[in-house]
Short mmCIF file of C-alpha atoms in Angstrom, two decimals:
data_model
loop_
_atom_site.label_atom_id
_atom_site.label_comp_id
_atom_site.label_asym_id
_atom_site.label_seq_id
_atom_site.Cartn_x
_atom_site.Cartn_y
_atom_site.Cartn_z
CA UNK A 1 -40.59 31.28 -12.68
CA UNK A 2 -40.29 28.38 -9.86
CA UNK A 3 -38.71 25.52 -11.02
CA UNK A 4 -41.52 22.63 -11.70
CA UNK A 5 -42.57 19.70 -13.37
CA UNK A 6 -44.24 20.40 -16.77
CA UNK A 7 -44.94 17.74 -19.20
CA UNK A 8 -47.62 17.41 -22.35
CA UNK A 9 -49.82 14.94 -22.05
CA UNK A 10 -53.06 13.59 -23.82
CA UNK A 11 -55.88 12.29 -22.44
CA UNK A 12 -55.97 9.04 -19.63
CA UNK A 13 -52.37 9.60 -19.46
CA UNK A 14 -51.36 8.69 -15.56
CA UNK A 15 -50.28 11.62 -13.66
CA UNK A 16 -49.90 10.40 -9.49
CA UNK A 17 -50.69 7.49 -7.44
CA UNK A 18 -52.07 10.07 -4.91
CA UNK A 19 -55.62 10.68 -5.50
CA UNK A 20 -55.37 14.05 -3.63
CA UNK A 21 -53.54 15.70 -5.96
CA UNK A 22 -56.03 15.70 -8.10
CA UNK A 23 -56.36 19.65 -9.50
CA UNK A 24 -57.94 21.30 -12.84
CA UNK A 25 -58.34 18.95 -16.03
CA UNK A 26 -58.07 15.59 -14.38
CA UNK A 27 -60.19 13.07 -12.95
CA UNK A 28 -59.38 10.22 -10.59
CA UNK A 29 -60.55 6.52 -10.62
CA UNK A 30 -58.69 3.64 -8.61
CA UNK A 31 -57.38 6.32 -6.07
CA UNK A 32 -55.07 7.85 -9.32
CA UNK A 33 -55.44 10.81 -11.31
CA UNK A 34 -55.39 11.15 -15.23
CA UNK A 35 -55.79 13.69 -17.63
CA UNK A 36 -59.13 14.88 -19.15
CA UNK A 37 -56.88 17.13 -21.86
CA UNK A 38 -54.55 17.42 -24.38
CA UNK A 39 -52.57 20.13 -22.98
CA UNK A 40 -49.61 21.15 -20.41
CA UNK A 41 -49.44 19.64 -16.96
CA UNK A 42 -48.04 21.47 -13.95
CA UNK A 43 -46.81 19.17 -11.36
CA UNK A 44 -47.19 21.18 -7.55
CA UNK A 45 -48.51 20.49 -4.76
CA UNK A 46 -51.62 19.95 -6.90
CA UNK A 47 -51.90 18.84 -10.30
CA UNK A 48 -53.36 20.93 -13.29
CA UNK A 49 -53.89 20.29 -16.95
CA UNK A 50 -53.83 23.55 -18.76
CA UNK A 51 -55.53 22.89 -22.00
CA UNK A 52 -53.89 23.76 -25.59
CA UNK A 53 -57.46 24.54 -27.16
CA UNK A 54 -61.18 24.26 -26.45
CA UNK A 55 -64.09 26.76 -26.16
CA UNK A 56 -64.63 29.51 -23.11
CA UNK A 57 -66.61 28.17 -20.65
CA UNK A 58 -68.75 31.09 -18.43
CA UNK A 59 -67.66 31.28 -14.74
CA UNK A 60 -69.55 34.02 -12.59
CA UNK A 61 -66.81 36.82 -11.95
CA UNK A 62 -65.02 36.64 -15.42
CA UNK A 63 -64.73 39.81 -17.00
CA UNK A 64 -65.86 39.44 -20.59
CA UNK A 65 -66.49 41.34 -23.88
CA UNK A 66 -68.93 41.05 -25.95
CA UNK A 67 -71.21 42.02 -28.70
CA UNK A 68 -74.69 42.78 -29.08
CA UNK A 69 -76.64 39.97 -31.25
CA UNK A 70 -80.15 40.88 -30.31
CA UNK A 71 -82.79 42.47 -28.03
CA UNK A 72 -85.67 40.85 -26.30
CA UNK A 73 -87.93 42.52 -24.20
CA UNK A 74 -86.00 43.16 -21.57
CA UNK A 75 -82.82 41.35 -21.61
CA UNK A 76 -79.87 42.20 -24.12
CA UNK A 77 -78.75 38.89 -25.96
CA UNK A 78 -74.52 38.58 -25.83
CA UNK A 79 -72.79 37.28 -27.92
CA UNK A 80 -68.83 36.15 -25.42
CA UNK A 81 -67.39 34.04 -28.02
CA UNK A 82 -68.71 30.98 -25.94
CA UNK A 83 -70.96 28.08 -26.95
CA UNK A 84 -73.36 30.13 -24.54
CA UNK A 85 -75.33 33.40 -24.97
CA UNK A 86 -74.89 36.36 -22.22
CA UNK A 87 -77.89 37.94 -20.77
CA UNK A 88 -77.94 41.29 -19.74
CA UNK A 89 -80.83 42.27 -18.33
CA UNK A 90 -82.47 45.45 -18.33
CA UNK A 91 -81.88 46.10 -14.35
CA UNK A 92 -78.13 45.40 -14.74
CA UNK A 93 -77.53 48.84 -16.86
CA UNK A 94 -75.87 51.13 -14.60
CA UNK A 95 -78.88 53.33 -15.26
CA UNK A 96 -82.52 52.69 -14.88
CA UNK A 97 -83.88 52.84 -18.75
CA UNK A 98 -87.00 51.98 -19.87
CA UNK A 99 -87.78 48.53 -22.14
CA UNK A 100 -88.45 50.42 -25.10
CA UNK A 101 -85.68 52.16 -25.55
CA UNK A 102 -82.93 49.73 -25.29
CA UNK A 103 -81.82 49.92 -28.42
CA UNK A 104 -81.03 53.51 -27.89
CA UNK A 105 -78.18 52.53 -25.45
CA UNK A 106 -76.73 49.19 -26.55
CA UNK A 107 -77.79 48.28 -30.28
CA UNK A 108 -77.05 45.30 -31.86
CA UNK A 109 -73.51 45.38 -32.78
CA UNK A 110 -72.33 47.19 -29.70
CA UNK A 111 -69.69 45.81 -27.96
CA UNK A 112 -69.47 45.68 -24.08
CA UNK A 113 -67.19 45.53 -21.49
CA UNK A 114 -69.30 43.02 -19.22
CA UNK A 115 -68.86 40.72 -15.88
CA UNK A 116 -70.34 37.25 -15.56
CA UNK A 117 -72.65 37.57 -12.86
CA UNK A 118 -74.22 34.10 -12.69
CA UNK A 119 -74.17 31.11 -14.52
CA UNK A 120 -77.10 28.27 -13.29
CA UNK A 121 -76.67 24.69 -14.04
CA UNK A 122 -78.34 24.67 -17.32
CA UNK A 123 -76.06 27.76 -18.15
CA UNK A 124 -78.08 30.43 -18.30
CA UNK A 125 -75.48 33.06 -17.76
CA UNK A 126 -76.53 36.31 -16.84
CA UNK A 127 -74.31 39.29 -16.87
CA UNK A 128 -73.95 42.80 -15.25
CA UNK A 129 -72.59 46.32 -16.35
CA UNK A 130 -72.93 47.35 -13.08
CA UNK A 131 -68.78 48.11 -11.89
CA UNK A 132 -67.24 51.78 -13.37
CA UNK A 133 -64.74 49.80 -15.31
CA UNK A 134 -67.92 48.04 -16.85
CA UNK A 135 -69.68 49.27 -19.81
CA UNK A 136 -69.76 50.05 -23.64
CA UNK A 137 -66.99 50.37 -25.72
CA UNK A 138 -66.96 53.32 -27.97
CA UNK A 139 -63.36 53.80 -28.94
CA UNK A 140 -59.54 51.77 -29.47
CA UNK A 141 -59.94 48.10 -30.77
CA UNK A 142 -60.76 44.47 -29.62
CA UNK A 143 -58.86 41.53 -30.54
CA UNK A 144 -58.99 37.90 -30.60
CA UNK A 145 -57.19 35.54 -29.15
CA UNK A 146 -57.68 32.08 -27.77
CA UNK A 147 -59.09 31.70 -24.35
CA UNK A 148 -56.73 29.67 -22.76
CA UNK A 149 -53.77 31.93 -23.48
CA UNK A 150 -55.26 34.67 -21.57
CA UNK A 151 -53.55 33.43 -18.23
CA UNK A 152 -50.24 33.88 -19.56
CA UNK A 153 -51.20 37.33 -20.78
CA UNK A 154 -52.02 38.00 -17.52
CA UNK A 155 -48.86 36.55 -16.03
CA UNK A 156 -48.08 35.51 -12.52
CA UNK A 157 -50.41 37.94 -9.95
CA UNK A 158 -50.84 40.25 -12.74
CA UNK A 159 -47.14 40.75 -13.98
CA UNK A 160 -47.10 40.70 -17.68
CA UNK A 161 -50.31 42.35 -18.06
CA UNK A 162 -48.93 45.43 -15.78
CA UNK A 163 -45.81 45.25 -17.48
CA UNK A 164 -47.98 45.66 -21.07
CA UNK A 165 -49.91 49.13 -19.50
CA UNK A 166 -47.09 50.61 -18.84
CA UNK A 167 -44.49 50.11 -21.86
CA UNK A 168 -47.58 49.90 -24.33
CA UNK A 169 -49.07 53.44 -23.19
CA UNK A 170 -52.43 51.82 -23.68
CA UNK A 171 -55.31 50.95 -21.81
CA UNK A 172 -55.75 47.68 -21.96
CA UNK A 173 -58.51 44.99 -20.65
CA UNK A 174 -58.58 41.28 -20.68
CA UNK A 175 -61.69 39.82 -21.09
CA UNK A 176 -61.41 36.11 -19.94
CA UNK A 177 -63.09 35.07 -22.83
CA UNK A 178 -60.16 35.89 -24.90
CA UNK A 179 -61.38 38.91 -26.26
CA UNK A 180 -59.10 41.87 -25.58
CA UNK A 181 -59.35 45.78 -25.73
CA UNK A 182 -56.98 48.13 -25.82
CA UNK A 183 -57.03 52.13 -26.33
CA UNK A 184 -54.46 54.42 -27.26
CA UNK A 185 -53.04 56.08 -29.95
CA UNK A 186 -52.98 54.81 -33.30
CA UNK A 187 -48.88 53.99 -33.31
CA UNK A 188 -49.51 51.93 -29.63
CA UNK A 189 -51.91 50.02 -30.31
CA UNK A 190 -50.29 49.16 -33.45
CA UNK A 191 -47.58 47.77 -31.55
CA UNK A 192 -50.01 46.53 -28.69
CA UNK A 193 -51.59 44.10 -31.51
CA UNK A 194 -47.88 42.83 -32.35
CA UNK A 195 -47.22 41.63 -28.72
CA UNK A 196 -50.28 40.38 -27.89
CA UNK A 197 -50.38 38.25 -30.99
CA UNK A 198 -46.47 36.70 -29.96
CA UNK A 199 -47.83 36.40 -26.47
CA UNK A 200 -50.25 34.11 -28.11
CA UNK A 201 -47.75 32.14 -30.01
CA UNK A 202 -45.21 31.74 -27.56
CA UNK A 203 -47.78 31.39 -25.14
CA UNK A 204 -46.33 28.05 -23.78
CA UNK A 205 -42.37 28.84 -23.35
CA UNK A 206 -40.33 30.05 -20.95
CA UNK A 207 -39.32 33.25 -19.46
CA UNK A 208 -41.66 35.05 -22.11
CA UNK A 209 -42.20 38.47 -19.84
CA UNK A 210 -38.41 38.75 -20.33
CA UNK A 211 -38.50 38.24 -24.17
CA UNK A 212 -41.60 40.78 -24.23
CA UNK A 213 -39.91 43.18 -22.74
CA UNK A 214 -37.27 43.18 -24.79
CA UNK A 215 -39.66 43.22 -28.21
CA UNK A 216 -41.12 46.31 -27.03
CA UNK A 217 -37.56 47.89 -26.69
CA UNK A 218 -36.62 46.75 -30.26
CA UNK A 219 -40.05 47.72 -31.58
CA UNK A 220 -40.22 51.16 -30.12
CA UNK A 221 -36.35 52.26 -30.67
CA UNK A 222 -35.61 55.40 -29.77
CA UNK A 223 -39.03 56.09 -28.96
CA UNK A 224 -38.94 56.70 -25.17
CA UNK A 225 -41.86 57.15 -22.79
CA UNK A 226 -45.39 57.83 -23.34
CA UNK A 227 -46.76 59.90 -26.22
CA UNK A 228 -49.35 62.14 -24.93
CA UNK A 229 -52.27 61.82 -27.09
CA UNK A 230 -55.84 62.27 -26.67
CA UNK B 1 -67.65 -12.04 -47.67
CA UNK B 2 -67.19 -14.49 -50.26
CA UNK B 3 -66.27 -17.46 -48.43
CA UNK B 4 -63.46 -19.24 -49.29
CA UNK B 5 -61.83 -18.34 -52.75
CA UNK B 6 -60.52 -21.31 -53.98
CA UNK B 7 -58.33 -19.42 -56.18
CA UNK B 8 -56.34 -17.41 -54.15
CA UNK B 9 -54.04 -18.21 -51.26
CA UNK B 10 -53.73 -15.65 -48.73
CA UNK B 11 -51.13 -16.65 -46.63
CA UNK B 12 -47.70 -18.61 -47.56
CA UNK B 13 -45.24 -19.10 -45.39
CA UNK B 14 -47.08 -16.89 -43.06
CA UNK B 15 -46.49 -14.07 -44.83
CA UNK B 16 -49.83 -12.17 -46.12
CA UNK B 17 -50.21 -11.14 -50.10
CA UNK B 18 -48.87 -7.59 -48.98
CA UNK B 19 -45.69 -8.90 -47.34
CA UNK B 20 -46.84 -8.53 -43.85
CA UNK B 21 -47.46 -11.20 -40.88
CA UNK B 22 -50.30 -12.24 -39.63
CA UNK B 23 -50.20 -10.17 -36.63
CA UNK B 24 -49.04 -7.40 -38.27
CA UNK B 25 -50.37 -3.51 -38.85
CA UNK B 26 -50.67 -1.66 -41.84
CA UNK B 27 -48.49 1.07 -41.90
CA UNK B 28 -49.55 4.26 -40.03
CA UNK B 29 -49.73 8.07 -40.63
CA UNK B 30 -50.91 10.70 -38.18
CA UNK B 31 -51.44 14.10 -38.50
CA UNK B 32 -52.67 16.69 -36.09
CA UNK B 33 -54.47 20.09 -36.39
CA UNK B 34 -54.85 19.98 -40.25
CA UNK B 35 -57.84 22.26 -40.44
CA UNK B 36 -57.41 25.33 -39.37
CA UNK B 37 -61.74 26.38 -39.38
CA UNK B 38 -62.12 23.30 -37.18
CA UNK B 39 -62.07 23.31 -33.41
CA UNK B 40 -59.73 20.02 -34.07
CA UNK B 41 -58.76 17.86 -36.71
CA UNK B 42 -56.57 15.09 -37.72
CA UNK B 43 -55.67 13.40 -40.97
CA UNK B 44 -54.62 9.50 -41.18
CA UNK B 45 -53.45 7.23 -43.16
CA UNK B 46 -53.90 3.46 -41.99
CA UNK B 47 -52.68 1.42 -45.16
CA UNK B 48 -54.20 2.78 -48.01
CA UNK B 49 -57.07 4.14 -45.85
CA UNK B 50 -57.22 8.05 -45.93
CA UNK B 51 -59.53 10.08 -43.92
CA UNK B 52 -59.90 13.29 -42.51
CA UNK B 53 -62.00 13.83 -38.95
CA UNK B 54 -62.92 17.43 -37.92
CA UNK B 55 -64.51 18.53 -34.30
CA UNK B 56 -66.68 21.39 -33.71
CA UNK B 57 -67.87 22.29 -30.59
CA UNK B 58 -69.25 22.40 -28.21
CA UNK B 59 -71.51 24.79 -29.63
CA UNK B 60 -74.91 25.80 -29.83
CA UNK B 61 -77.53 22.74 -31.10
CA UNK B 62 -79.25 23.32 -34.12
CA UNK B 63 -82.04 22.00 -34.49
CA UNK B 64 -83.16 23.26 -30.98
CA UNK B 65 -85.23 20.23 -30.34
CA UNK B 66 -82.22 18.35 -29.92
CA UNK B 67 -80.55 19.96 -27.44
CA UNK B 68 -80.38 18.06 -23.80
CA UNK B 69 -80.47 20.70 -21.23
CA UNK B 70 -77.65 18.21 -18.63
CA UNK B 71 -75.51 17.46 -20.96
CA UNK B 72 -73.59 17.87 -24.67
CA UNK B 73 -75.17 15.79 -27.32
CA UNK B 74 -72.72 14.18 -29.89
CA UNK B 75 -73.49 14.16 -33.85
CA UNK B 76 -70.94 11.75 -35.99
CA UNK B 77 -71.08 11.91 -39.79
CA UNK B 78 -69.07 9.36 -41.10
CA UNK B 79 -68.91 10.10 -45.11
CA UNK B 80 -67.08 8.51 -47.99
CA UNK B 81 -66.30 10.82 -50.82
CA UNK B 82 -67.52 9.26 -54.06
CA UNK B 83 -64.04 8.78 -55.51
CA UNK B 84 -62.93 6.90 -52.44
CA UNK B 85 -63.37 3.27 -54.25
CA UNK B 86 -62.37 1.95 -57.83
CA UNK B 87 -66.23 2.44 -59.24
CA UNK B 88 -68.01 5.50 -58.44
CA UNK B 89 -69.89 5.73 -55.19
CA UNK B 90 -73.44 8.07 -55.67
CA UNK B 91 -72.68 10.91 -53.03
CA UNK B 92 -74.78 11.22 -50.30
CA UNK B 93 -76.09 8.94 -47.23
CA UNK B 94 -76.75 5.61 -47.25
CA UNK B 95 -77.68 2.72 -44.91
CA UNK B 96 -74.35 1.98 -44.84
CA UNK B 97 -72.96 5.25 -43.76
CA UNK B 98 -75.70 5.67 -41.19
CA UNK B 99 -74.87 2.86 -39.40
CA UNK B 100 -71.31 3.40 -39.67
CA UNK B 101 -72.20 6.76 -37.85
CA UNK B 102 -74.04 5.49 -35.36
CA UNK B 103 -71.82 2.90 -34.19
CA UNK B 104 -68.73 4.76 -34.11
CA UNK B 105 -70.69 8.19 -32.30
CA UNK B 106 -71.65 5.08 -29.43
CA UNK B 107 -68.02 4.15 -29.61
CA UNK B 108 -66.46 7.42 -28.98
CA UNK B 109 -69.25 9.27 -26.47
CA UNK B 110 -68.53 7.03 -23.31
CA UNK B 111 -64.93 8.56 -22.64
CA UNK B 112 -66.47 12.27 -23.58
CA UNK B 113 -67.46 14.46 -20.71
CA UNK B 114 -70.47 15.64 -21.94
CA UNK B 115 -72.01 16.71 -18.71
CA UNK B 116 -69.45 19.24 -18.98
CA UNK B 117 -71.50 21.30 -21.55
CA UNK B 118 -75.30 21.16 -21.46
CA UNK B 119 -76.93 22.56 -24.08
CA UNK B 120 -74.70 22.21 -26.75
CA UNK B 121 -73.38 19.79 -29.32
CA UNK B 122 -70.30 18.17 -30.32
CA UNK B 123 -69.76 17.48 -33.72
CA UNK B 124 -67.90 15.36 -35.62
CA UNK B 125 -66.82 14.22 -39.56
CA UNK B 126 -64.80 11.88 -40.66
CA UNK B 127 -64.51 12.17 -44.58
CA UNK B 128 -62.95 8.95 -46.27
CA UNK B 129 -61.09 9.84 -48.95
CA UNK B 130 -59.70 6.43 -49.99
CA UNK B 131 -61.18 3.49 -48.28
CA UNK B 132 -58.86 0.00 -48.49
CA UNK B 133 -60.90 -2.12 -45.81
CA UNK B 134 -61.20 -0.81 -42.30
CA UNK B 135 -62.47 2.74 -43.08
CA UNK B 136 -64.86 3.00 -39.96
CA UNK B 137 -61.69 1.63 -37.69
CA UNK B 138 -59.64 4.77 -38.94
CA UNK B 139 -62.25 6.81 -38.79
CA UNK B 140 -62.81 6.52 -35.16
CA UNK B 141 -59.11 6.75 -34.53
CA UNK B 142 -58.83 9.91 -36.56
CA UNK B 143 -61.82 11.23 -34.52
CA UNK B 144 -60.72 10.77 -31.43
CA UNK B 145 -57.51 12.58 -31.82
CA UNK B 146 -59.39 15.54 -33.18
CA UNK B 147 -61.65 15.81 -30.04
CA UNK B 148 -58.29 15.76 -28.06
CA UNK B 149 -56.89 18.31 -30.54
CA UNK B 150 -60.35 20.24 -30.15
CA UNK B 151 -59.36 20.17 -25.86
CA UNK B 152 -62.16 18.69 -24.88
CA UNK B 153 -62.51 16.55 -21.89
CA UNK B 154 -61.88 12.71 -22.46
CA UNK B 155 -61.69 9.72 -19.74
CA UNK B 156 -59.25 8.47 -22.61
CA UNK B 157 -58.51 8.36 -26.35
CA UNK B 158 -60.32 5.29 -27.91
CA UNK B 159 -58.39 3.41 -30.18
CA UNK B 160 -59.92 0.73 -32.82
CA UNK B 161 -58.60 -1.79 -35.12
CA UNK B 162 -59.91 -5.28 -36.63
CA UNK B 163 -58.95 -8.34 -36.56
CA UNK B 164 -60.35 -10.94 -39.51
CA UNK B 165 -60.16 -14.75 -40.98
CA UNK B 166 -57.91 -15.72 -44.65
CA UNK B 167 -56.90 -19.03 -45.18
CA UNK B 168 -58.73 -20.17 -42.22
CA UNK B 169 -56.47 -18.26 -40.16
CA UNK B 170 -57.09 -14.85 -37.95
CA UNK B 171 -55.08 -12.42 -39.12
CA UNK B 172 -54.57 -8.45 -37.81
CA UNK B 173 -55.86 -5.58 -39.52
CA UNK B 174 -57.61 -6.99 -42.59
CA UNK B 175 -56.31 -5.30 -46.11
CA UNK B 176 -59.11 -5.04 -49.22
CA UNK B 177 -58.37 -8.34 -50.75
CA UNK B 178 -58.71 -10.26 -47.23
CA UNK B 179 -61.92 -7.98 -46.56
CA UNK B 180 -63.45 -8.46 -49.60
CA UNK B 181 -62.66 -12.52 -50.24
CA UNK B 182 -62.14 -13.41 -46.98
CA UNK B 183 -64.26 -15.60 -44.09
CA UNK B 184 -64.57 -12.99 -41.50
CA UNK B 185 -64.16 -9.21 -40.42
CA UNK B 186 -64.25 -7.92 -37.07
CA UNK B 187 -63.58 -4.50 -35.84
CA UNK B 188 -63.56 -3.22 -32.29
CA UNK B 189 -62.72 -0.45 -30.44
CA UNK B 190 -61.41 -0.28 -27.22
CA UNK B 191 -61.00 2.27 -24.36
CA UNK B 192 -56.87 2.35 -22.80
CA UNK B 193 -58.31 0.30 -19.87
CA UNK B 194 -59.31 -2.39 -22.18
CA UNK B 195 -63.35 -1.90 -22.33
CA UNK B 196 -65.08 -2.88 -25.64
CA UNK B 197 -66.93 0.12 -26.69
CA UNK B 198 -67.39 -1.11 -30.19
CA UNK B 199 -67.64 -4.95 -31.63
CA UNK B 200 -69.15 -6.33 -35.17
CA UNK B 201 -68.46 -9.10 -36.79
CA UNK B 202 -69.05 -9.67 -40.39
CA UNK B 203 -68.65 -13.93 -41.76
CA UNK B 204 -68.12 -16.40 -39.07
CA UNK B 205 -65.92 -17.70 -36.34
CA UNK B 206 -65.76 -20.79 -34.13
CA UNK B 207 -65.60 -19.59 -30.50
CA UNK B 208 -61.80 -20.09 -30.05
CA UNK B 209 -61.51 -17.80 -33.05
CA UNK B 210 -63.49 -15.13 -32.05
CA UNK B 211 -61.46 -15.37 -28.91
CA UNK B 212 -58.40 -15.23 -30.45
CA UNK B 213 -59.26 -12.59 -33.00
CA UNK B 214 -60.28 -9.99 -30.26
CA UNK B 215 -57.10 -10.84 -28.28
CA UNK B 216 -55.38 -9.96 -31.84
CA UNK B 217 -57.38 -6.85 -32.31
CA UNK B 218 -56.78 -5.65 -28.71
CA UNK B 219 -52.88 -6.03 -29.35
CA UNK B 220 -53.42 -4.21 -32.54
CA UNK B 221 -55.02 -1.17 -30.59
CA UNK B 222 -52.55 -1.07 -28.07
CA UNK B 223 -49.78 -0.26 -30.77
CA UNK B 224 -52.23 2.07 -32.41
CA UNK B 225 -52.83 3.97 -29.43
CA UNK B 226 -48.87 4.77 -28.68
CA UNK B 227 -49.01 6.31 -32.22
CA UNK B 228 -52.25 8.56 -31.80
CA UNK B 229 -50.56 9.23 -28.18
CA UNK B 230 -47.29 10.44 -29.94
CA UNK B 231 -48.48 12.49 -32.83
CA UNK B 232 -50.24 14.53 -30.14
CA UNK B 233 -47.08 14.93 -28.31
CA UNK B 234 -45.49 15.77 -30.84
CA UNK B 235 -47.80 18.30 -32.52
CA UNK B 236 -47.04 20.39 -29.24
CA UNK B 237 -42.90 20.26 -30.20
CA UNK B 238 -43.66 21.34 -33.22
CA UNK B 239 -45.61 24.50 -32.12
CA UNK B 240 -42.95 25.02 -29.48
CA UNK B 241 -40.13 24.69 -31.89
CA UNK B 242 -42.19 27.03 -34.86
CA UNK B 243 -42.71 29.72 -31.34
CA UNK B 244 -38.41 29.41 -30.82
CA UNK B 245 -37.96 30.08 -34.32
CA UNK B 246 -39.80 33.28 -34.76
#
């Protein structure tokens, strides 16, 4: 981790003089920049406020998971854990079915692996199955976490969450959303669960891949490599 | 708003019936993320004033007809519970508590970013659970450090306090007593840059006395506001420290 300013602040707290600085979760009036949000801000070149809390917002490219809520004629109504509904429209299925029997390939209930393909300024946001990663989920589990921690589970250009495949012998995806699912056998994902959930918590410290890391070690013991499982 | 009450005296030796000054706050109690089913929330005490504001949202509107496709709408319930005061209050809505709500929603929405989230609604509650004079001042304080708890995007947090007349003197932060037998009550709320986003007065004041009463009130905020400002820093030590622990 590069060294860097990071302070909490709260809302119309003062962060520069230099109205270019201005990044994510600030605003500028007078020529300086304050926070919009309660939440951590990191002092580079730019400045960003990453927010403790708040709802997912849709941005076209997220990757997202969701659940079935309903079916209209020819759209699929999502539910992303968002103040706003996913559409997924007929055409985006990667295979041409027919109106009436949508229900016979995603009911409600079903939960999808989906991408945001477009979200219009009264956020309509329409989605697409249309990627081989993309598509319905059938087996392993989902879980919850909040939105705004997903970054960190990610990690720096990918780190943590590459770090997580590998010692976790699960498939995992990250649904920016905050909805996560992972697949493996029983024993992994148990453990999978664990660290995702302190990933959560500890979300905010420092040098957290390193303490991860270690967990797993402790957690697995003598267990070494990957159980072959089907 | 009795007027002057003959029988009492308010202030002697410029100190108040409750030991404090005249330009003095009631003590203050805040605490942050109290709820865990709301988005935000924050309990305070201010005196003997207890309430509890929760924020949910944004989220979907419901009733649909209310939804403005640009922007967030905002929904305020402010709500006394019935065993908040000495006699019984009938549960429920009144005129009182609708105005109380509307003021205080118009108080708070001008910092919110609601363009940020069309279609959807942020909501808001403030229950009082014991009222002592200034409920709808702590209300809005408690509020607006549970839409900052909630992370949604604020110019500012808005910070309100009132400033009223005993004796024939202004005096800061009125307590029951001064409320109730008083000459005048006047709460405002104010953005960190100083604009007015909420004023009422209740009894009278000569113009030098409104004057000075807002100047009082505005001094008032400004002490409130490092308190709201800390118990939100220091609800994120807290959650680091709990995160070192385990």
């Amino acid at each position: 981790m590069d060294h860097m300013e990071r302070r909490v602040v709260v809302p119309g707290d003062v962060l520069s003089e230099e109205s270019k600085r201005a990044g994510e979760g600030t605003y500028v009036k007078d020529e300086k920049v304050y926070a919009l949000l309660y939440g951590i801000a990191n002092f580079r070149e730019k400045i960003n406020v990453i927010p403790l809390a708040g709802k997912y917002i849709p941005v076209a490219g997220d990757n997202v998971l969701g659940t079935i809520k309903d079916i209209t004629f020819s759209n699929w109504i999502v539910d992303i854990n968002s103040p706003y509904d996913g559409l997924l429209h007929i055409s985006e299925y990667p295979r041409k079915i027919e109106a009436d029997d949508m229900s016979k390939y995603l009911r409600i209930g079903s939960s999808v692996m989906a991408r945001v393909k477009e979200v219009d300024s009264t956020m309509k946001v329409e989605l697409t199955l249309n990627d081989r990663r993309l598509g319905q989920i059938k087996t392993g589990r989902v879980i919850e976490i909040s939105h705004t921690r997903v970054p960190r589970l990610i990690g720096k250009g990918g780190s943590m969450i590459s770090m997580l495949k590998k010692e976790l012998c699960c498939n995992i995806f990250v649904g920016q959303n905050g909805r996560i699912w992972i697949n493996g056998s029983e024993e992994d994902m148990d453990l999978a669960l664990k660290t995702i959930q302190l990933i959560e918590k500890e979300a905010h410290t420092n040098g957290l891949t390193d303490r991860v890391v270690e967990y797993i070690k402790t957690e697995k013991g003598g267990r070494q490599g990957c159980h072959i499982s089907g | 708003m009795q007027g002057n009450n003959g029988n009492i005296t308010f202030i002697r030796d410029g100190v108040r019936l409750d030991g404090r000054r005249v330009d003095e706050l009631r003590p203050i109690k805040i605490e942050v993320g109290v709820l865990s089913r709301a988005d935000g929330s924050c309990y305070m005490e201010m005196g003997d004033n207890k309430v509890v504001a929760a924020v949910y949202g944004p989220r979907e509107v419901h009733p649909r007809h209310l939804q403005e496709v640009s922007r967030a709408i905002v929904r305020y319930r402010y709500n006394m519970a019935s065993f908040s005061v000495e006699e019984r209050r009938r549960p429920g809505p009144d005129r009182r508590s609708y105005e109380l709500s509307k003021v205080s929603r118009e108080a708070l929405e001008p910092v919110i970013l609601t363009s940020y989230f069309p279609r959807s609604v942020i909501d808001i509650f403030v229950e009082v659970l014991q009222a002592d004079a200034g409920t709808r001042t702590a209300g809005i304080n408690a509020a607006s450090v549970a839409l900052a708890d909630a992370g949604i995007p604020m110019k500012g947090l808005i910070t309100s306090c009132a400033a009223g007349k005993v004796d024939g003197q202004v005096v800061l932060d009125p307590m029951k007593e001064e409320d109730n037998f008083g000459q005048a009550d006047l709460p405002i709320a104010i953005t960190p840059w100083g604009d007015i986003t909420l004023i009422q007065m209740d009894g009278d004041l000569s113009r030098d006395e409104f004057r000075q009463a807002v100047e009082l009130a505005r001094i008032g905020c400004g002490k409130i506001y490092e308190i709201q400002r800390k118990a939100l820093l220091d609800r994120y030590c807290q959650m680091e420290s709990a995160a070192q622990e385990a």
